[in-house]
Coordinates of C-alpha atoms and ligand atoms in Angstrom, one line a residue:
M24 CA 161.5 129.6 180.2
L25 CA 163.1 129.8 183.7
K26 CA 166.0 127.6 184.4
G27 CA 166.9 126.0 187.8
I28 CA 168.1 122.8 189.3
G29 CA 165.9 119.7 188.5
A30 CA 165.6 118.3 192.1
S31 CA 162.6 116.0 191.8
D32 CA 161.8 114.3 188.5
G33 CA 158.4 114.6 186.9
I34 CA 156.1 117.1 185.1
G35 CA 153.7 119.4 187.0
I36 CA 151.2 121.7 185.3
G37 CA 149.3 124.1 187.5
R38 CA 148.7 127.5 188.9
V39 CA 151.2 129.5 190.9
M40 CA 150.7 130.1 194.7
I41 CA 153.3 132.4 196.0
I42 CA 154.4 131.8 199.6
A43 CA 155.6 135.2 200.6
E44 CA 158.1 135.4 203.3
Q45 CA 156.5 136.3 206.7
T46 CA 157.5 139.7 208.0
L47 CA 159.0 138.7 211.3
E48 CA 159.9 142.3 212.2
Y49 CA 160.2 143.3 215.8
T50 CA 161.6 146.2 217.7
P51 CA 164.5 145.2 219.9
R52 CA 163.9 146.4 223.4
E53 CA 165.5 146.2 226.8
I54 CA 163.6 144.1 229.3
A55 CA 163.4 144.6 233.0
D56 CA 161.9 141.3 234.2
V57 CA 164.5 138.7 233.0
D58 CA 162.7 135.8 234.6
A59 CA 159.5 136.6 232.8
E60 CA 161.3 136.9 229.5
L61 CA 163.1 133.6 230.0
E62 CA 159.7 132.0 230.7
R63 CA 158.3 133.6 227.5
F64 CA 161.3 132.2 225.5
R65 CA 161.0 128.7 227.1
G66 CA 157.2 128.7 226.5
A67 CA 157.8 129.6 222.8
V68 CA 160.4 126.8 222.5
D69 CA 157.9 124.3 224.0
K70 CA 155.2 125.5 221.6
F71 CA 157.6 125.3 218.7
C72 CA 158.5 121.7 219.7
D73 CA 154.8 120.7 220.1
N74 CA 154.1 122.2 216.6
T75 CA 157.1 120.4 215.2
I76 CA 156.0 117.1 216.6
A77 CA 152.5 117.6 215.1
Q78 CA 154.1 118.5 211.7
A79 CA 156.4 115.5 211.9
D80 CA 153.4 113.2 212.6
A81 CA 151.7 114.6 209.5
I82 CA 154.8 114.0 207.4
R83 CA 155.2 110.5 208.9
Q84 CA 151.7 109.7 207.7
S85 CA 152.0 111.3 204.3
T86 CA 155.6 110.6 203.4
G87 CA 157.6 108.4 205.8
E88 CA 159.7 108.1 208.9
K89 CA 163.0 109.3 207.4
E90 CA 161.4 112.6 206.3
A91 CA 159.7 113.0 209.7
E92 CA 163.2 112.7 211.2
I93 CA 164.3 115.8 209.3
L94 CA 161.7 117.8 211.3
M95 CA 162.4 116.1 214.5
G96 CA 166.0 117.2 214.0
H97 CA 164.8 120.8 214.6
I98 CA 163.8 119.9 218.1
A99 CA 167.3 118.5 218.7
I100 CA 168.9 121.7 217.4
I101 CA 166.8 124.1 219.5
R102 CA 167.0 121.9 222.6
D103 CA 170.7 121.8 222.2
P104 CA 172.0 123.2 225.6
F105 CA 174.7 125.3 223.9
M106 CA 172.3 127.1 221.5
G107 CA 169.6 127.5 224.2
G108 CA 172.2 128.6 226.7
E109 CA 173.6 131.3 224.4
I110 CA 170.1 132.6 223.7
E111 CA 169.3 132.7 227.4
N112 CA 172.6 134.5 228.2
I113 CA 171.5 137.3 225.9
I114 CA 168.1 137.5 227.6
K115 CA 169.9 137.6 230.9
A116 CA 171.7 140.7 229.6
N117 CA 168.3 142.3 229.4
Q118 CA 167.6 141.9 225.7
C119 CA 164.2 140.7 224.5
A120 CA 163.6 137.1 223.5
E121 CA 163.1 138.0 219.8
A122 CA 166.5 139.7 219.6
A123 CA 168.2 136.9 221.5
V124 CA 166.8 134.2 219.2
D125 CA 167.5 136.2 216.1
Q126 CA 171.1 137.0 217.1
I127 CA 172.1 133.5 218.0
C128 CA 170.4 131.8 215.1
K129 CA 172.0 134.3 212.7
M130 CA 175.4 133.4 214.2
F131 CA 174.8 129.7 213.4
I132 CA 173.3 130.5 210.0
D133 CA 176.3 132.5 209.0
M134 CA 178.7 129.9 210.3
F135 CA 177.0 127.0 208.5
S136 CA 176.5 129.0 205.3
A137 CA 180.2 129.9 205.1
T138 CA 181.3 126.3 204.8
G139 CA 180.4 125.8 201.1
D140 CA 179.6 122.2 202.0
D141 CA 176.2 121.1 200.9
L142 CA 175.3 119.1 203.9
T143 CA 176.4 121.8 206.4
M144 CA 174.7 124.5 204.4
Q145 CA 171.6 122.5 204.8
R146 CA 171.9 123.0 208.6
A147 CA 171.7 126.7 207.9
A148 CA 168.3 126.2 206.3
D149 CA 167.2 124.2 209.3
V150 CA 168.3 127.0 211.7
R151 CA 166.5 129.6 209.6
D152 CA 163.4 127.5 209.8
I153 CA 163.7 127.2 213.6
R154 CA 164.3 131.0 214.0
D155 CA 161.2 131.9 211.9
G156 CA 159.1 129.4 213.7
I157 CA 160.1 130.7 217.2
L158 CA 159.9 134.3 216.2
A159 CA 156.4 133.8 214.7
I160 CA 155.3 132.3 218.0
L161 CA 156.9 135.1 220.0
L162 CA 155.3 137.7 217.8
G163 CA 151.9 135.9 217.6
I164 CA 152.0 135.6 213.8
E165 CA 149.9 133.0 212.1
E166 CA 151.8 130.7 209.8
V167 CA 150.9 130.6 206.1
K168 CA 148.6 127.7 205.5
I169 CA 150.1 125.7 202.7
S170 CA 147.6 123.0 203.6
D171 CA 144.9 125.2 202.1
A172 CA 146.5 125.1 198.7
P173 CA 143.8 124.1 196.2
A174 CA 144.2 121.2 193.7
G175 CA 146.6 121.9 190.9
T176 CA 148.9 124.3 192.9
V177 CA 152.5 125.0 192.0
L178 CA 154.1 126.4 195.1
V179 CA 156.6 129.2 194.6
T180 CA 158.8 130.3 197.5
K181 CA 162.2 131.6 198.3
E182 CA 163.1 128.6 200.3
L183 CA 161.1 125.5 200.9
T184 CA 161.6 124.7 204.5
P185 CA 160.9 121.3 206.1
S186 CA 158.1 122.8 208.2
M187 CA 156.4 124.2 205.1
T188 CA 156.6 120.8 203.5
A189 CA 154.7 119.3 206.4
G190 CA 151.6 121.2 205.3
I191 CA 151.8 120.0 201.7
K192 CA 148.9 117.8 200.5
R193 CA 150.5 115.8 197.8
E194 CA 147.1 115.4 196.0
N195 CA 146.9 119.2 195.6
V196 CA 150.4 120.3 195.0
V197 CA 151.6 119.4 191.5
G198 CA 154.9 121.3 191.5
I199 CA 157.4 123.3 193.6
I200 CA 159.7 126.1 192.5
T201 CA 162.2 127.8 194.9
E202 CA 164.9 130.4 194.7
T203 CA 167.4 128.5 196.7
G204 CA 168.4 124.9 197.4
S205 CA 170.4 122.2 195.7
Q206 CA 170.0 118.5 194.7
T207 CA 170.9 117.5 198.3
S208 CA 169.0 120.1 200.3
H209 CA 166.3 119.0 202.6
S210 CA 163.7 120.6 200.3
A211 CA 164.9 118.4 197.4
I212 CA 164.9 115.3 199.6
L213 CA 161.4 116.1 200.8
A214 CA 160.1 116.9 197.3
R215 CA 161.5 113.6 196.0
A216 CA 159.9 111.7 198.9
L217 CA 156.6 113.4 198.2
E218 CA 157.1 112.6 194.5
I219 CA 156.3 116.2 193.6
P220 CA 158.2 117.7 190.6
A221 CA 160.5 120.4 191.8
V222 CA 162.8 123.0 190.3
L223 CA 165.1 124.7 192.8
S224 CA 167.4 127.7 192.6
V225 CA 165.4 129.6 190.1
P226 CA 166.7 133.2 190.5
G227 CA 164.0 135.7 191.3
A228 CA 161.1 133.1 191.0
V229 CA 159.0 134.8 193.7
T230 CA 159.1 138.2 192.0
S231 CA 159.0 137.1 188.4
L232 CA 156.0 134.8 188.8
S233 CA 152.6 136.0 189.8
S234 CA 149.8 134.3 191.7
D235 CA 147.4 132.2 189.7
E236 CA 149.4 132.2 186.5
L237 CA 149.7 128.8 184.7
V238 CA 153.2 127.2 184.6
I239 CA 154.7 123.9 183.6
V240 CA 157.4 122.5 185.9
D241 CA 159.8 120.0 184.4
G242 CA 161.5 118.6 187.5
G243 CA 163.8 116.3 185.5
K244 CA 165.3 119.0 183.3
G245 CA 165.1 121.8 185.9
E246 CA 162.9 124.0 183.6
V247 CA 159.8 126.1 184.2
Y248 CA 157.6 127.3 181.3
T249 CA 155.6 130.4 181.9
A250 CA 152.6 131.4 179.8
P251 CA 152.6 128.0 178.1
T252 CA 150.7 127.7 174.8
E253 CA 147.9 125.1 174.4
E254 CA 150.2 123.0 172.4
Q255 CA 152.8 123.0 175.1
V256 CA 150.2 122.1 177.7
G257 CA 149.1 119.1 175.5
E258 CA 152.7 118.0 174.9
Y259 CA 153.6 118.2 178.6
T260 CA 150.4 116.5 179.7
A261 CA 151.4 113.5 177.5
K262 CA 154.9 113.6 178.9
R263 CA 153.5 113.5 182.4
E264 CA 151.3 110.5 181.6
T265 CA 154.4 108.7 180.2
F266 CA 156.5 109.6 183.2
L267 CA 153.9 108.4 185.7
R268 CA 153.3 105.2 183.8
E269 CA 157.0 104.4 183.7
R270 CA 157.4 105.3 187.3
R271 CA 154.6 102.8 188.2
E272 CA 156.2 100.1 186.1
L273 CA 159.5 100.6 187.7
E274 CA 158.0 100.6 191.2
S275 CA 156.4 97.3 190.5
L276 CA 159.9 95.9 190.2
R277 CA 160.9 96.8 193.7
G278 CA 161.8 93.8 195.8
K279 CA 161.7 91.5 192.8
P280 CA 164.8 89.5 191.6
T281 CA 166.7 90.8 188.6
V282 CA 165.9 88.4 185.8
S283 CA 166.1 88.3 182.0
A284 CA 162.9 87.6 180.0
D285 CA 163.8 83.9 179.9
G286 CA 164.5 83.7 183.6
I287 CA 168.2 84.0 183.9
E288 CA 169.1 85.7 187.2
Y289 CA 171.6 88.5 187.6
E290 CA 173.0 90.4 190.5
L291 CA 172.2 94.1 190.6
F292 CA 174.5 96.1 192.9
C293 CA 175.1 99.7 193.5
N294 CA 178.2 101.9 193.4
I295 CA 178.8 104.0 196.6
G296 CA 181.3 106.5 197.8
T297 CA 180.6 106.8 201.6
P298 CA 179.1 104.4 204.2
K299 CA 176.0 106.6 204.2
D300 CA 175.5 105.9 200.6
A301 CA 174.9 102.3 201.6
T302 CA 171.5 103.4 202.9
K303 CA 170.8 104.9 199.5
A304 CA 171.8 101.6 197.9
V305 CA 169.4 99.7 200.2
E306 CA 166.6 102.2 199.6
A307 CA 167.1 102.0 195.9
D308 CA 166.6 98.2 196.1
G309 CA 170.3 97.4 195.3
E310 CA 171.1 93.8 196.0
G311 CA 174.5 94.7 197.4
V312 CA 177.4 97.1 196.6
G313 CA 179.6 96.3 193.6
L314 CA 182.0 99.2 194.1
F315 CA 182.8 101.1 197.3
R316 CA 185.1 103.9 196.2
T317 CA 187.2 104.3 199.3
E318 CA 188.9 107.5 198.2
F319 CA 186.4 109.7 200.1
L320 CA 187.9 108.5 203.4
F321 CA 191.3 109.9 202.3
M322 CA 190.0 113.2 200.9
D323 CA 189.0 116.4 202.6
R324 CA 191.4 116.0 205.4
N325 CA 195.1 116.6 206.2
Q326 CA 196.4 113.2 207.1
L327 CA 195.8 109.5 206.4
P328 CA 192.8 107.9 208.1
T329 CA 193.8 105.5 210.8
E330 CA 193.1 101.8 210.5
D331 CA 190.3 102.2 213.1
E332 CA 188.6 105.0 211.3
Q333 CA 188.6 102.9 208.1
F334 CA 187.4 99.9 210.0
D335 CA 184.5 101.9 211.4
A336 CA 183.5 103.1 207.9
Y337 CA 183.7 99.7 206.3
K338 CA 181.9 98.1 209.2
Q339 CA 179.1 100.7 209.1
A340 CA 178.5 100.2 205.4
S341 CA 178.4 96.5 205.9
L342 CA 176.0 96.6 208.8
I343 CA 173.7 98.9 206.7
L344 CA 173.7 96.2 204.0
K345 CA 172.7 93.5 206.5
G346 CA 174.6 90.7 204.9
K347 CA 174.4 91.8 201.3
P348 CA 177.7 91.7 199.5
L349 CA 180.0 94.7 199.8
I350 CA 182.9 95.0 197.4
I351 CA 185.5 97.4 198.7
R352 CA 187.9 98.8 196.2
T353 CA 191.3 99.7 197.8
L354 CA 192.6 103.2 197.4
D355 CA 192.5 104.4 193.8
I356 CA 194.4 107.7 193.9
G357 CA 196.3 109.5 191.3
G358 CA 195.2 110.5 187.8
D359 CA 192.2 112.7 188.4
K360 CA 191.9 111.8 192.1
E361 CA 194.3 114.0 194.0
I362 CA 195.1 113.8 197.8
P363 CA 197.3 116.8 198.6
Y364 CA 198.8 115.6 201.9
L365 CA 200.3 112.5 200.2
G366 CA 202.6 114.9 198.4
L367 CA 202.5 112.9 195.1
A368 CA 205.1 114.3 192.7
K369 CA 203.8 116.2 189.7
E370 CA 204.0 113.8 186.7
E371 CA 204.1 114.4 183.0
N372 CA 201.4 111.9 182.5
P373 CA 199.5 111.2 185.7
F374 CA 197.0 108.8 184.2
M375 CA 199.8 106.5 183.2
G376 CA 201.8 107.2 186.3
F377 CA 202.4 106.3 189.9
R378 CA 198.8 105.7 191.1
A379 CA 196.2 103.3 192.5
I380 CA 197.6 99.8 193.1
R381 CA 201.1 100.9 192.0
Y382 CA 201.2 103.6 194.7
C383 CA 199.7 101.3 197.3
L384 CA 202.2 98.5 196.7
K385 CA 205.1 100.9 197.2
N386 CA 203.5 102.3 200.4
R387 CA 203.0 99.1 202.1
A388 CA 202.3 100.3 205.6
M389 CA 199.4 102.5 204.4
F390 CA 198.1 99.8 202.2
K391 CA 198.3 97.1 204.9
S392 CA 196.4 99.3 207.3
Q393 CA 193.6 99.6 204.7
I394 CA 193.6 95.9 204.1
K395 CA 193.5 95.1 207.8
A396 CA 190.6 97.5 208.3
I397 CA 188.7 95.7 205.5
L398 CA 189.5 92.3 206.9
R399 CA 188.4 93.3 210.4
A400 CA 185.1 94.6 208.9
S401 CA 184.7 91.3 207.1
A402 CA 183.7 89.7 210.4
F403 CA 180.5 91.7 210.2
G404 CA 179.2 90.9 206.7
D405 CA 179.9 89.7 203.2
I406 CA 182.9 91.8 202.3
R407 CA 185.2 91.4 199.3
I408 CA 188.4 93.2 198.4
M409 CA 189.0 94.6 194.9
F410 CA 192.3 96.0 193.5
P411 CA 192.1 98.9 191.0
L412 CA 194.2 99.5 187.9
I413 CA 195.7 96.0 187.7
T414 CA 197.9 95.7 184.6
A415 CA 200.1 92.7 185.5
V416 CA 199.6 89.4 187.3
E417 CA 202.4 90.3 189.8
E418 CA 200.4 93.2 191.1
L419 CA 197.6 90.8 192.0
R420 CA 200.0 88.4 193.5
E421 CA 201.7 91.1 195.6
G422 CA 198.4 92.4 196.7
R423 CA 197.2 89.0 197.7
A424 CA 200.5 88.4 199.6
L425 CA 199.8 91.5 201.6
V426 CA 196.3 90.3 202.3
E427 CA 197.8 87.1 203.7
E428 CA 200.3 89.1 205.8
A429 CA 197.5 91.2 207.2
K430 CA 195.5 88.0 208.0
A431 CA 198.5 86.6 209.8
D432 CA 198.8 89.8 211.9
L433 CA 195.2 89.6 212.8
R434 CA 195.3 86.0 213.7
A435 CA 198.3 86.6 216.0
S436 CA 196.2 89.3 217.7
D437 CA 193.1 87.1 217.9
I438 CA 191.1 89.5 215.8
A439 CA 188.2 88.0 213.9
F440 CA 187.9 88.3 210.1
D441 CA 186.6 86.3 207.1
E442 CA 189.3 83.7 206.4
N443 CA 187.8 83.1 202.9
I444 CA 187.6 86.7 201.9
Q445 CA 187.3 87.0 198.1
V446 CA 190.0 89.1 196.3
G447 CA 189.0 90.5 192.9
V448 CA 190.5 92.5 190.1
M449 CA 189.0 95.6 188.6
T450 CA 189.6 95.2 184.9
E451 CA 189.9 98.7 183.7
T452 CA 193.2 98.8 181.7
A453 CA 193.9 97.6 178.3
A454 CA 196.6 95.3 179.7
S455 CA 194.1 93.7 182.1
G456 CA 191.8 93.0 179.2
V457 CA 194.5 91.4 177.2
I458 CA 195.7 89.2 180.0
A459 CA 192.3 88.5 181.4
D460 CA 192.9 84.8 180.8
L461 CA 195.9 84.9 183.1
L462 CA 194.3 87.1 185.7
A463 CA 191.1 84.9 185.8
K464 CA 193.2 82.0 187.0
E465 CA 194.3 83.9 190.1
A466 CA 191.5 86.3 190.9
D467 CA 188.3 85.4 192.7
F468 CA 186.2 87.7 190.6
F469 CA 186.4 90.5 188.0
S470 CA 184.6 93.8 187.9
I471 CA 184.9 95.7 184.6
G472 CA 185.6 99.4 185.1
T473 CA 184.4 100.7 181.7
N474 CA 185.1 104.4 182.7
D475 CA 188.8 103.8 182.6
L476 CA 188.8 100.7 180.3
T477 CA 187.3 102.9 177.5
G478 CA 189.9 105.6 178.1
Y479 CA 192.9 103.2 178.3
T480 CA 191.8 101.1 175.3
M481 CA 191.1 104.2 173.1
A482 CA 194.1 106.2 174.5
A483 CA 191.5 108.9 175.0
D484 CA 191.4 110.9 178.3
R485 CA 188.0 110.6 179.8
G486 CA 187.9 114.2 180.7
N487 CA 189.2 115.8 177.5
S488 CA 186.3 117.1 175.3
D489 CA 188.6 117.3 172.2
V490 CA 188.9 113.5 172.1
S491 CA 185.4 112.7 173.5
Y492 CA 184.3 111.5 170.1
L493 CA 186.7 108.5 170.6
Y494 CA 185.7 107.9 174.2
S495 CA 182.8 105.5 173.8
P496 CA 182.3 102.0 175.3
L497 CA 180.5 101.1 172.0
Q498 CA 183.8 101.4 170.1
P499 CA 184.5 98.0 168.5
S500 CA 187.8 97.8 170.4
V501 CA 186.2 98.4 173.8
L502 CA 183.4 95.9 173.0
R503 CA 186.0 93.3 172.2
M504 CA 187.8 94.1 175.4
I505 CA 184.6 93.7 177.4
R506 CA 183.7 90.5 175.6
R507 CA 187.1 89.1 176.2
I508 CA 187.2 89.9 179.9
I509 CA 183.8 88.3 180.4
K510 CA 184.6 85.2 178.4
C511 CA 187.9 84.7 180.3
A512 CA 186.1 85.0 183.6
N513 CA 183.4 82.6 182.4
A514 CA 186.0 80.1 181.3
E515 CA 187.6 80.0 184.8
G516 CA 184.1 80.0 186.4
I517 CA 184.6 83.2 188.4
P518 CA 181.9 85.9 188.7
V519 CA 182.3 88.9 186.4
G520 CA 180.6 92.2 187.1
M521 CA 180.6 95.7 185.6
C522 CA 180.9 98.8 187.8
G523 CA 181.6 101.4 185.1
E524 CA 178.8 103.7 183.9
A525 CA 178.2 101.5 180.8
A526 CA 176.5 98.9 183.1
A527 CA 173.5 101.1 183.2
S528 CA 173.3 101.9 179.6
P529 CA 170.2 100.4 177.9
E530 CA 172.2 99.9 174.6
M531 CA 174.9 98.0 176.4
I532 CA 172.6 95.7 178.5
P533 CA 171.7 93.1 175.7
L534 CA 175.4 92.9 174.8
L535 CA 176.4 92.2 178.3
I536 CA 173.7 89.6 178.7
S537 CA 174.9 87.9 175.5
F538 CA 178.6 88.1 176.6
G539 CA 177.8 86.4 179.9
L540 CA 178.1 89.2 182.5
T541 CA 176.8 88.0 185.9
E542 CA 176.6 91.2 188.0
F543 CA 175.7 94.8 187.2
S544 CA 176.8 97.6 189.6
V545 CA 175.2 101.0 189.0
S546 CA 174.3 104.3 190.7
A547 CA 171.4 104.0 193.1
P548 CA 168.9 105.9 191.0
S549 CA 169.5 103.5 188.0
V550 CA 168.8 100.3 189.9
L551 CA 165.1 99.8 188.9
K552 CA 165.7 101.1 185.4
V553 CA 168.5 98.5 184.9
R554 CA 166.3 95.8 186.3
K555 CA 163.6 96.7 183.9
N556 CA 166.1 96.8 180.9
I557 CA 167.5 93.4 181.8
S558 CA 163.9 92.0 182.0
K559 CA 163.3 93.0 178.4
W560 CA 165.7 90.5 176.8
T561 CA 165.9 86.7 176.3
K562 CA 169.4 85.3 175.9
A563 CA 168.6 84.3 172.3
E564 CA 167.5 87.9 171.5
A565 CA 170.6 89.3 173.1
D566 CA 172.8 86.9 171.2
E567 CA 171.3 88.0 167.9
I568 CA 171.9 91.6 168.7
A569 CA 175.4 91.0 169.9
G570 CA 176.2 88.9 166.9
K571 CA 175.3 91.7 164.6
V572 CA 177.1 94.3 166.7
M573 CA 180.3 92.4 166.8
A574 CA 180.3 92.1 163.1
M575 CA 180.2 95.9 162.7
T576 CA 183.2 98.0 161.9
T577 CA 182.6 101.4 163.5
E578 CA 181.2 102.9 166.6
A579 CA 178.8 105.0 164.5
E580 CA 177.3 101.8 162.9
V581 CA 177.0 100.1 166.3
K582 CA 175.3 103.1 167.9
A583 CA 172.9 103.6 165.0
Y584 CA 171.9 100.0 165.0
L585 CA 171.5 99.7 168.8
E586 CA 169.2 102.8 168.7
T587 CA 166.9 101.0 166.4
V588 CA 166.6 97.9 168.6
V589 CA 166.7 99.2 172.2
Ligands
PEP23 C1 185.8 102.8 186.3 O1 187.0 103.1 186.0 O2 185.0 102.3 185.4 C2 185.3 102.9 187.6 C3 184.1 102.4 187.9 O3 186.1 103.5 188.6 P1 186.3 105.0 188.7 O4 185.2 105.7 187.9 O5 186.3 105.3 190.2 O6 187.7 105.2 188.1
MG24 MG1 188.6 103.4 187.4

């Protein structure tokens, strides 16, 4: 078995077609007629752009606009005056077009590859694709015809470039295996868009696999089975059928409301970390954003983001959501989330220390600038504010007072904002669970952060494997906390959501329905699965399950029971 990164879910069973790298060898030579060589280069770029437009059209038909844009991005890169200008400068110094293209593209590839950042490294793959395309034109080499791949083909290549992907006929290609690429590389994005199972970053795939051999590609697990037995082929054929059936079922839920089997409607939101993720939330059919973790804005930089920078980010996310709710959590630093330039003192016990709302309330200028940025963005959509790590009513009051101060400042400067902006509490500490009755009287909504609530209730660090046996939201103590928080919110008539990972857990869903949760906020890929799981239960069935669970004494009992009913 070969192991790689599972980049596009599903099972593919088929015969290998190796896409060998083209040998784009050339002999560097001095040229005498610079103008003619410049013409040759420009002609090659024009042809490359024409080919790319044709490929993008093909991808637009087979896959979609967004995927076509990846290819159209190549035109923007090669038409970039700086890059083109640098290439032409080398030609003007009497070098041949091949050498000029190769040299400048290599410079960009090295520069992008060195960053270690996934997105920028993707640019390196794009430039490599451009270089190969232009060199092939200059050298008069025909491109490999992936479009000729017969039915049942598993493509094996060093790197799946966007232009290769354009040739893929999804009815013929059942799997993709590459030697490079990550979850977020363009090849992964395209494979997912084409719904072709893909395993990327399999070391030596091109040399260790041979043309025409039978393989099984498990794109979910990131596994490739070579020389499979008949039994394995049977097993994976059945798995493929199940996978495809489930995918069809899930897709049928797209655009539908989130309702239980007896018609109770729920809100199903997404958790995001950047404004761009808002697009993923929309594409995943999320009905809004239940948790925008704003830490990203403060990380990977050397100083605090300005109010304007934050405003732009929040506004951008809100515009992408087109009026759907956006719950923005104020800065939640400390604990496992470090921001070096803030110079936080080393603490004996950072998870119980000076962090999140505690830090923000003591650094009021910084906090107020974040709140003002959120308020200003609230003029552009349905934005709500949420405070993390609340443990006492005073923290909520102080936070709210600061919101009022920020509002007064904006009013004085005639800047628009939502006067009725909702201010909620993330209930993720044991204290907030215990005083949920008091907090519910002063908060506009709750969102239960089970990732931390589990840790703080069980006094078990969420990252420590030695105590992971205690870290479970199905512990009777954590379940009682969750039930209490929901009941207290229900009693005061305020909405109560869950944005911790447990919201997507199939075992937890009937319990949450029974307790009275009103909103689920999950990662984008989980949206349709959660909608499906919610649709399975009536309130009466959920109550029966919850009744039994809440009478149990240990986590093991709860888990074992839920596994039999879910
Ligand atoms: C949580 O604690 O459950 C949560 C959603 O927030 P984070 O994971 O960002 O701490
Ligand atoms: Mg948390």
